[in-house]
Each structure stands twice: as C-alpha cells, then as structure tokens.
C-alpha cells in the first residue's frame, strides 16, 4: 500500500498542494504554522475517519472558499486506485469514480496509521483517547466494526435522551427502557468481542516491541478495564451482563442523566514491570508504551489485511530520544512513511535514509530532493 500522488486544494492554508511521495521515507519540513500538519491531515481524511484536529468541516476549508477538494491516487490490494473528497458543510466521497453515500465507505479502502504528539500522551491522557485508539485500530483490520460502533453511539444517545426525559417527568417505568437497554446491550457485547479479540493480538506484539526498545530491561503489560470479564468471553453472556447492569443502575443513570455502563466507559491500563505506567511511569516509559502500541498496530494491519498501511508521523521525532527514533525508523523498511518536522538536522546527524524531501512555506509545497 502506498500513495502515488495527493492533491489538496483550498484545504486550510493549502491553496493547491501537490505531492508525489516516494514509496519509502518522505520528509515534509518547514517552520511551524506553514502547513505541514495540514498536508498530513488531508491525507488522513481518506481513511474515512474524522480529522484528528477538529470535527468541524468549516475549519478545514481555506478562508474565503466555499469548498475544499482532496484527491489521492494510491496502490492497494494489488491495483491502482483513486479517491476524492469534497468538503463543504458535509463530506462527499468518490472511490474509483463512484460516488458513495457516506465517507465511512472509505474505511478499509485506504489503510493508514497516524502517529502524532497526542499519541505519545495516550498513557497520560483520559480514557476517551485510549478508546479512540482502540476503535480506530480495530476498524483498520475489521471495517464493519465502525458501523457497529456508530449504531452503538446512536443508541446510547437515544437512551441518554430517555434518561433526561425520565428525570424531568419522574416516570421511570421499566417498559420505557427495555427496548433501548436490549439494543444497547446487544451492540455493546459485539463491541466487546471485537475489542477483546484485537487486544489479545496487540498485547503480545506491544510487549515484544517494548522489550526490543528497552533491550529487555523492562516488561510492558496492557490490560483492558471493563464491566465484563475477558476470561471465556461469550457475547450472549456479555449482553445479558450489560442488560442486568443497566437495569440495576437505572435510577443512578436517571439521576445523572447519562448511561454509566457499557464499552463507552471502558479503558486501557499500562503496566511496566507490574507498576501502573500512568501513575509511576517516567515520561520516557510512557512514550515507549505508546510507540510500542503504534508499531504493533502497523504489524497487525499487515497480518490481517495483507497490506502495509501508510504511516503518517506528524512532528513526533522531536519528541523521542535517539534510541526511540532509531527503533522507530529502523522498523519501517517496507512501509511508506510521511514525516513532518521543522528541520532536517536529526536526519543528517543520524544518517537516516531519506528518499524524498518536501519543503512547505506559507501553504506552498516544493520538492527539494529527488
């Protein structure tokens, strides 16, 4: 899997940016605020997910323009392909010239993994960021998961609206909730099944990566915190467990006007030598945990869809020390990688192999090294 050409027209500060990246290591450098991350962001949107910076389309469109047009040509699944995104107040998407009803149709068509400064903070950040990591990672290898998650979020929203209605009226009849509780529990159990299956795969790989980075001096353990136990997981039993929990906690949910049980409340925990990394880990250990997870994500995409994802590294090398930089870049020999940074000094100093370099100034992109 690799990008052959990408064009971002009227996207943020990019008037008409065109790049034809190499199949290996690509550098996009420039001062802060010139448009480097905008270029990475415009590529990421072809995964079918929201921007990693905003949910508002209006913020993606260049000032004084009505729309933004993004085009990408790429080789994936043994053939040349193309996709187009039109951004107005909504997103319109075409895949190989065929208009699709939703941008989610892109999920699974253009596999890419994003590594940003926010990724390095995944251990320190709130549980919402860790759940987002899991959900996007699973969707890369199981595209239908995104549809199940979307249905779950919609059903959760409907139940929360019913909780607010019950709080206002004082009516807490079980009949009002049974249908929504049953739907939410069934969908929640499906989500748990996908998450448990994925985490069973990624935990081992992440531990191996962490051991490699630390030369075996430390051990990483990843645990999934949920209302339902993973041992001998059964989807039907998990649905019943969630249904029972929703019924038991209904009055509390009504008082809080929010559903307190379900995979939308779950979390990941990281342990280094059996000590909680969020509480006791150094910044270096926390970043190594995040790096190990992301490298595992790339490996699992390769194994599960038989295609290497494009790797987008947005200004993360400066956040890593030399040892972690080396481990990361040496792991990417067969992966098209697009890296943003403010300068080339680190690459020159460490003699990293760079195949193509782009310079961004005020939204204009120039190739400076073939």
Short mmCIF file of N, CA and C in Angstrom, two decimals, residues 102-232:
data_model
loop_
_atom_site.label_atom_id
_atom_site.label_comp_id
_atom_site.label_asym_id
_atom_site.label_seq_id
_atom_site.Cartn_x
_atom_site.Cartn_y
_atom_site.Cartn_z
N UNK A 102 -21.59 7.72 2.12
CA UNK A 102 -21.01 8.21 3.36
C UNK A 102 -19.49 8.08 3.31
N UNK A 103 -18.77 9.00 3.95
CA UNK A 103 -17.31 8.88 4.00
C UNK A 103 -16.84 7.61 4.69
N UNK A 104 -17.70 6.99 5.50
CA UNK A 104 -17.31 5.75 6.17
C UNK A 104 -17.01 4.63 5.18
N UNK A 105 -17.48 4.80 3.94
CA UNK A 105 -17.18 3.79 2.91
C UNK A 105 -15.68 3.72 2.62
N UNK A 106 -14.96 4.76 3.01
CA UNK A 106 -13.51 4.75 2.82
C UNK A 106 -12.80 3.85 3.82
N UNK A 107 -13.44 3.56 4.93
CA UNK A 107 -12.80 2.75 5.96
C UNK A 107 -12.45 1.38 5.40
N UNK A 108 -11.19 1.03 5.49
CA UNK A 108 -10.71 -0.23 4.95
C UNK A 108 -10.18 -0.13 3.55
N UNK A 109 -10.51 0.96 2.82
CA UNK A 109 -10.04 1.15 1.45
C UNK A 109 -8.64 1.76 1.41
N UNK A 110 -8.37 2.66 2.36
CA UNK A 110 -7.10 3.37 2.40
C UNK A 110 -6.51 3.22 3.81
N UNK A 111 -5.84 2.10 4.10
CA UNK A 111 -5.31 1.89 5.45
C UNK A 111 -4.11 2.79 5.74
N UNK A 112 -4.21 3.55 6.82
CA UNK A 112 -3.12 4.43 7.24
C UNK A 112 -3.08 4.47 8.76
N UNK A 113 -1.89 4.63 9.29
CA UNK A 113 -1.70 4.74 10.73
C UNK A 113 -1.10 6.11 11.03
N UNK A 114 -1.70 6.81 11.98
CA UNK A 114 -1.26 8.15 12.35
C UNK A 114 -0.52 8.11 13.68
N UNK A 115 0.62 8.82 13.70
CA UNK A 115 1.40 8.95 14.93
C UNK A 115 1.66 10.43 15.14
N UNK A 116 1.03 11.02 16.15
CA UNK A 116 1.13 12.45 16.41
C UNK A 116 1.57 12.67 17.86
N UNK A 117 1.88 13.92 18.24
CA UNK A 117 2.23 14.17 19.64
C UNK A 117 1.15 13.69 20.61
N UNK A 118 -0.12 13.76 20.19
CA UNK A 118 -1.20 13.28 21.05
C UNK A 118 -1.07 11.78 21.32
N UNK A 119 -0.56 11.03 20.32
CA UNK A 119 -0.37 9.60 20.50
C UNK A 119 0.60 9.32 21.64
N UNK A 120 1.65 10.13 21.73
CA UNK A 120 2.65 9.92 22.77
C UNK A 120 2.08 10.15 24.16
N UNK A 121 0.95 10.85 24.22
CA UNK A 121 0.34 11.14 25.52
C UNK A 121 -0.79 10.18 25.87
N UNK A 122 -0.92 9.10 25.08
CA UNK A 122 -2.08 8.22 25.25
C UNK A 122 -2.12 7.61 26.65
N UNK A 123 -0.95 7.36 27.25
CA UNK A 123 -0.93 6.78 28.60
C UNK A 123 -1.40 7.80 29.62
N UNK A 124 -1.00 9.07 29.43
CA UNK A 124 -1.34 10.13 30.38
C UNK A 124 -2.74 10.68 30.18
N UNK A 125 -3.22 10.67 28.94
CA UNK A 125 -4.50 11.29 28.62
C UNK A 125 -5.67 10.53 29.24
N UNK A 126 -6.87 11.10 29.04
CA UNK A 126 -8.08 10.48 29.58
C UNK A 126 -8.45 9.22 28.83
N UNK A 127 -9.37 8.42 29.39
CA UNK A 127 -9.77 7.14 28.78
C UNK A 127 -10.39 7.30 27.39
N UNK A 128 -10.98 8.47 27.10
CA UNK A 128 -11.57 8.69 25.79
C UNK A 128 -10.55 8.56 24.67
N UNK A 129 -9.33 9.06 24.90
CA UNK A 129 -8.28 8.95 23.89
C UNK A 129 -7.85 7.50 23.69
N UNK A 130 -7.82 6.73 24.75
CA UNK A 130 -7.43 5.33 24.63
C UNK A 130 -8.52 4.52 23.93
N UNK A 131 -9.78 4.84 24.22
CA UNK A 131 -10.87 4.15 23.50
C UNK A 131 -10.83 4.51 22.01
N UNK A 132 -10.53 5.76 21.71
CA UNK A 132 -10.44 6.17 20.30
C UNK A 132 -9.34 5.41 19.59
N UNK A 133 -8.21 5.25 20.28
CA UNK A 133 -7.10 4.47 19.71
C UNK A 133 -7.57 3.05 19.37
N UNK A 134 -8.24 2.39 20.32
CA UNK A 134 -8.70 1.02 20.09
C UNK A 134 -9.66 0.97 18.91
N UNK A 135 -10.64 1.88 18.90
CA UNK A 135 -11.70 1.83 17.90
C UNK A 135 -11.16 2.05 16.49
N UNK A 136 -10.26 3.01 16.32
CA UNK A 136 -9.68 3.25 15.00
C UNK A 136 -8.81 2.08 14.58
N UNK A 137 -8.01 1.58 15.52
CA UNK A 137 -7.12 0.46 15.21
C UNK A 137 -7.91 -0.77 14.76
N UNK A 138 -9.01 -1.08 15.44
CA UNK A 138 -9.82 -2.24 15.07
C UNK A 138 -10.44 -2.03 13.69
N UNK A 139 -10.92 -0.83 13.42
CA UNK A 139 -11.58 -0.56 12.14
C UNK A 139 -10.64 -0.73 10.97
N UNK A 140 -9.34 -0.53 11.18
CA UNK A 140 -8.38 -0.71 10.10
C UNK A 140 -8.33 -2.16 9.63
N UNK A 141 -8.56 -3.09 10.54
CA UNK A 141 -8.50 -4.50 10.17
C UNK A 141 -9.88 -5.15 10.08
N UNK A 142 -10.88 -4.51 10.70
CA UNK A 142 -12.26 -5.00 10.65
C UNK A 142 -13.18 -3.82 10.33
N UNK A 143 -13.28 -3.44 9.04
CA UNK A 143 -14.04 -2.22 8.68
C UNK A 143 -15.49 -2.22 9.14
N UNK A 144 -16.13 -3.39 9.26
CA UNK A 144 -17.53 -3.42 9.69
C UNK A 144 -17.69 -3.02 11.15
N UNK A 145 -16.60 -3.01 11.91
CA UNK A 145 -16.65 -2.59 13.32
C UNK A 145 -17.12 -1.15 13.43
N UNK A 146 -16.70 -0.30 12.50
CA UNK A 146 -17.07 1.12 12.56
C UNK A 146 -18.58 1.29 12.48
N UNK A 147 -19.25 0.47 11.67
CA UNK A 147 -20.70 0.54 11.57
C UNK A 147 -21.39 0.13 12.86
N UNK A 148 -20.87 -0.92 13.51
CA UNK A 148 -21.43 -1.37 14.79
C UNK A 148 -21.24 -0.29 15.84
N UNK A 149 -20.05 0.30 15.88
CA UNK A 149 -19.77 1.36 16.85
C UNK A 149 -20.68 2.56 16.62
N UNK A 150 -20.92 2.91 15.36
CA UNK A 150 -21.80 4.03 15.04
C UNK A 150 -23.23 3.76 15.54
N UNK A 151 -23.72 2.54 15.35
CA UNK A 151 -25.06 2.18 15.82
C UNK A 151 -25.12 2.24 17.35
N UNK A 152 -24.04 1.79 17.99
CA UNK A 152 -23.99 1.82 19.45
C UNK A 152 -24.08 3.26 19.96
N UNK A 153 -23.29 4.15 19.35
CA UNK A 153 -23.27 5.55 19.79
C UNK A 153 -24.64 6.19 19.58
N UNK A 154 -25.29 5.87 18.47
CA UNK A 154 -26.63 6.42 18.22
C UNK A 154 -27.63 5.90 19.25
N UNK A 155 -27.58 4.59 19.54
CA UNK A 155 -28.49 4.00 20.53
C UNK A 155 -28.22 4.56 21.92
N UNK A 156 -26.96 4.75 22.25
CA UNK A 156 -26.58 5.35 23.53
C UNK A 156 -27.16 6.76 23.65
N UNK A 157 -27.08 7.53 22.57
CA UNK A 157 -27.63 8.88 22.57
C UNK A 157 -29.13 8.87 22.81
N UNK A 158 -29.83 7.90 22.20
CA UNK A 158 -31.28 7.78 22.38
C UNK A 158 -31.61 7.42 23.83
N UNK A 159 -30.84 6.50 24.40
CA UNK A 159 -31.10 6.13 25.80
C UNK A 159 -30.82 7.30 26.74
N UNK A 160 -29.75 8.05 26.48
CA UNK A 160 -29.45 9.21 27.32
C UNK A 160 -30.55 10.26 27.23
N UNK A 161 -31.13 10.42 26.03
CA UNK A 161 -32.26 11.35 25.88
C UNK A 161 -33.45 10.87 26.70
N UNK A 162 -33.66 9.55 26.73
CA UNK A 162 -34.75 8.99 27.52
C UNK A 162 -34.49 9.19 29.01
N UNK A 163 -33.24 9.09 29.43
CA UNK A 163 -32.89 9.34 30.83
C UNK A 163 -33.23 10.77 31.23
N UNK A 164 -32.93 11.71 30.35
CA UNK A 164 -33.24 13.13 30.63
C UNK A 164 -34.74 13.34 30.71
N UNK A 165 -35.46 12.65 29.82
CA UNK A 165 -36.93 12.75 29.82
C UNK A 165 -37.49 12.18 31.11
N UNK A 166 -36.94 11.03 31.56
CA UNK A 166 -37.41 10.40 32.79
C UNK A 166 -37.10 11.28 34.01
N UNK A 167 -35.93 11.92 33.99
CA UNK A 167 -35.55 12.80 35.10
C UNK A 167 -36.49 13.99 35.19
N UNK A 168 -36.92 14.50 34.05
CA UNK A 168 -37.80 15.67 34.03
C UNK A 168 -39.23 15.32 34.42
N UNK A 169 -39.68 14.12 34.01
CA UNK A 169 -41.09 13.75 34.24
C UNK A 169 -41.30 12.95 35.51
N UNK A 170 -40.24 12.32 35.99
CA UNK A 170 -40.37 11.46 37.16
C UNK A 170 -40.88 10.08 36.84
N UNK A 171 -41.08 9.79 35.57
CA UNK A 171 -41.57 8.48 35.13
C UNK A 171 -40.38 7.58 34.84
N UNK A 172 -40.19 6.51 35.64
CA UNK A 172 -39.06 5.61 35.43
C UNK A 172 -39.55 4.19 35.17
N UNK A 173 -40.62 4.07 34.44
CA UNK A 173 -41.19 2.76 34.12
C UNK A 173 -40.17 1.91 33.34
N UNK A 174 -40.08 0.64 33.72
CA UNK A 174 -39.16 -0.28 33.04
C UNK A 174 -39.52 -0.45 31.57
N UNK A 175 -40.80 -0.36 31.27
CA UNK A 175 -41.24 -0.54 29.88
C UNK A 175 -40.63 0.52 28.96
N UNK A 176 -40.39 1.71 29.51
CA UNK A 176 -39.81 2.79 28.70
C UNK A 176 -38.39 2.43 28.25
N UNK A 177 -37.68 1.67 29.07
CA UNK A 177 -36.25 1.46 28.84
C UNK A 177 -35.91 0.11 28.22
N UNK A 178 -36.81 -0.86 28.33
CA UNK A 178 -36.42 -2.22 27.98
C UNK A 178 -35.87 -2.34 26.56
N UNK A 179 -36.57 -1.75 25.60
CA UNK A 179 -36.15 -1.89 24.20
C UNK A 179 -34.77 -1.28 23.96
N UNK A 180 -34.55 -0.06 24.50
CA UNK A 180 -33.26 0.60 24.31
C UNK A 180 -32.16 -0.15 25.04
N UNK A 181 -32.46 -0.63 26.25
CA UNK A 181 -31.46 -1.38 27.01
C UNK A 181 -31.05 -2.65 26.28
N UNK A 182 -32.03 -3.35 25.71
CA UNK A 182 -31.73 -4.59 24.99
C UNK A 182 -30.86 -4.32 23.76
N UNK A 183 -31.22 -3.26 23.00
CA UNK A 183 -30.43 -2.92 21.81
C UNK A 183 -29.00 -2.52 22.19
N UNK A 184 -28.91 -1.68 23.22
CA UNK A 184 -27.60 -1.19 23.63
C UNK A 184 -26.72 -2.35 24.13
N UNK A 185 -27.31 -3.26 24.86
CA UNK A 185 -26.55 -4.40 25.40
C UNK A 185 -26.06 -5.32 24.29
N UNK A 186 -26.91 -5.58 23.30
CA UNK A 186 -26.51 -6.45 22.20
C UNK A 186 -25.35 -5.83 21.41
N UNK A 187 -25.46 -4.53 21.14
CA UNK A 187 -24.39 -3.85 20.41
C UNK A 187 -23.13 -3.74 21.26
N UNK A 188 -23.31 -3.47 22.54
CA UNK A 188 -22.16 -3.37 23.44
C UNK A 188 -21.38 -4.67 23.52
N UNK A 189 -22.08 -5.79 23.52
CA UNK A 189 -21.42 -7.10 23.57
C UNK A 189 -20.63 -7.36 22.30
N UNK A 190 -21.16 -6.94 21.16
CA UNK A 190 -20.42 -7.10 19.90
C UNK A 190 -19.13 -6.28 19.93
N UNK A 191 -19.22 -5.05 20.44
CA UNK A 191 -18.03 -4.20 20.54
C UNK A 191 -16.99 -4.84 21.43
N UNK A 192 -17.44 -5.39 22.55
CA UNK A 192 -16.50 -6.05 23.46
C UNK A 192 -15.82 -7.23 22.78
N UNK A 193 -16.57 -7.98 22.00
CA UNK A 193 -15.95 -9.13 21.33
C UNK A 193 -14.83 -8.68 20.40
N UNK A 194 -15.09 -7.64 19.62
CA UNK A 194 -14.07 -7.12 18.72
C UNK A 194 -12.86 -6.60 19.51
N UNK A 195 -13.12 -5.88 20.60
CA UNK A 195 -12.02 -5.31 21.37
C UNK A 195 -11.18 -6.39 22.04
N UNK A 196 -11.82 -7.38 22.63
CA UNK A 196 -11.06 -8.45 23.27
C UNK A 196 -10.20 -9.19 22.24
N UNK A 197 -10.78 -9.49 21.08
CA UNK A 197 -10.03 -10.21 20.05
C UNK A 197 -8.83 -9.39 19.58
N UNK A 198 -9.04 -8.09 19.39
CA UNK A 198 -7.94 -7.25 18.92
C UNK A 198 -6.86 -7.11 19.99
N UNK A 199 -7.27 -6.88 21.22
CA UNK A 199 -6.30 -6.68 22.29
C UNK A 199 -5.52 -7.95 22.60
N UNK A 200 -6.13 -9.11 22.39
CA UNK A 200 -5.38 -10.36 22.55
C UNK A 200 -4.21 -10.40 21.58
N UNK A 201 -4.41 -9.83 20.38
CA UNK A 201 -3.33 -9.81 19.39
C UNK A 201 -2.30 -8.73 19.68
N UNK A 202 -2.77 -7.55 20.04
CA UNK A 202 -1.85 -6.42 20.15
C UNK A 202 -1.02 -6.45 21.43
N UNK A 203 -1.54 -7.05 22.49
CA UNK A 203 -0.81 -7.06 23.76
C UNK A 203 0.53 -7.77 23.64
N UNK A 204 0.54 -8.91 22.96
CA UNK A 204 1.78 -9.66 22.81
C UNK A 204 2.78 -8.90 21.95
N UNK A 205 2.28 -8.35 20.84
CA UNK A 205 3.16 -7.60 19.94
C UNK A 205 3.72 -6.36 20.61
N UNK A 206 2.89 -5.65 21.37
CA UNK A 206 3.35 -4.45 22.06
C UNK A 206 4.41 -4.79 23.10
N UNK A 207 4.22 -5.90 23.79
CA UNK A 207 5.21 -6.32 24.79
C UNK A 207 6.55 -6.63 24.13
N UNK A 208 6.51 -7.26 22.95
CA UNK A 208 7.75 -7.56 22.23
C UNK A 208 8.44 -6.28 21.77
N UNK A 209 7.66 -5.33 21.27
CA UNK A 209 8.24 -4.05 20.84
C UNK A 209 8.88 -3.32 22.01
N UNK A 210 8.17 -3.30 23.13
CA UNK A 210 8.69 -2.60 24.31
C UNK A 210 10.00 -3.24 24.78
N UNK A 211 10.02 -4.55 24.78
CA UNK A 211 11.23 -5.27 25.19
C UNK A 211 12.38 -4.95 24.24
N UNK A 212 12.07 -4.84 22.94
CA UNK A 212 13.11 -4.51 21.97
C UNK A 212 13.68 -3.12 22.17
N UNK A 213 12.82 -2.16 22.45
CA UNK A 213 13.27 -0.78 22.65
C UNK A 213 14.12 -0.66 23.90
N UNK A 214 13.76 -1.39 24.95
CA UNK A 214 14.47 -1.29 26.23
C UNK A 214 15.53 -2.37 26.41
N UNK A 215 15.81 -3.10 25.32
CA UNK A 215 16.81 -4.18 25.36
C UNK A 215 16.50 -5.20 26.45
N UNK A 216 15.19 -5.45 26.64
CA UNK A 216 14.76 -6.47 27.57
C UNK A 216 14.81 -6.08 29.04
N UNK A 217 15.11 -4.83 29.33
CA UNK A 217 15.24 -4.42 30.73
C UNK A 217 13.89 -4.23 31.41
N UNK A 218 12.84 -3.98 30.62
CA UNK A 218 11.53 -3.71 31.19
C UNK A 218 10.46 -4.51 30.45
N UNK A 219 9.36 -4.77 31.15
CA UNK A 219 8.25 -5.54 30.58
C UNK A 219 6.98 -4.70 30.59
N UNK A 220 6.31 -4.65 29.43
CA UNK A 220 5.05 -3.92 29.29
C UNK A 220 3.89 -4.90 29.31
N UNK A 221 2.87 -4.59 30.10
CA UNK A 221 1.62 -5.36 30.11
C UNK A 221 0.46 -4.41 29.85
N UNK A 222 -0.42 -4.79 28.93
CA UNK A 222 -1.60 -3.99 28.60
C UNK A 222 -2.84 -4.71 29.09
N UNK A 223 -3.69 -4.01 29.83
CA UNK A 223 -4.92 -4.60 30.35
C UNK A 223 -6.13 -3.78 29.91
N UNK A 224 -7.23 -4.48 29.71
CA UNK A 224 -8.48 -3.84 29.30
C UNK A 224 -9.42 -3.81 30.50
N UNK A 225 -9.87 -2.63 30.88
CA UNK A 225 -10.74 -2.45 32.04
C UNK A 225 -12.18 -2.29 31.58
N UNK A 226 -13.04 -3.23 31.94
CA UNK A 226 -14.43 -3.20 31.50
C UNK A 226 -15.32 -3.85 32.55
N UNK A 227 -16.62 -3.68 32.40
CA UNK A 227 -17.58 -4.28 33.33
C UNK A 227 -17.69 -5.79 33.12
N UNK A 228 -17.18 -6.28 32.00
CA UNK A 228 -17.33 -7.69 31.64
C UNK A 228 -15.95 -8.35 31.57
N UNK A 229 -15.80 -9.50 32.16
CA UNK A 229 -14.51 -10.16 32.22
C UNK A 229 -14.19 -10.86 30.89
N UNK A 230 -12.89 -10.86 30.55
CA UNK A 230 -12.44 -11.43 29.28
C UNK A 230 -12.35 -12.95 29.33
N UNK A 231 -12.16 -13.55 30.50
CA UNK A 231 -11.97 -14.99 30.60
C UNK A 231 -13.19 -15.73 30.06
N UNK A 232 -12.95 -16.60 29.09
CA UNK A 232 -14.04 -17.37 28.47
C UNK A 232 -15.17 -16.45 28.00
#
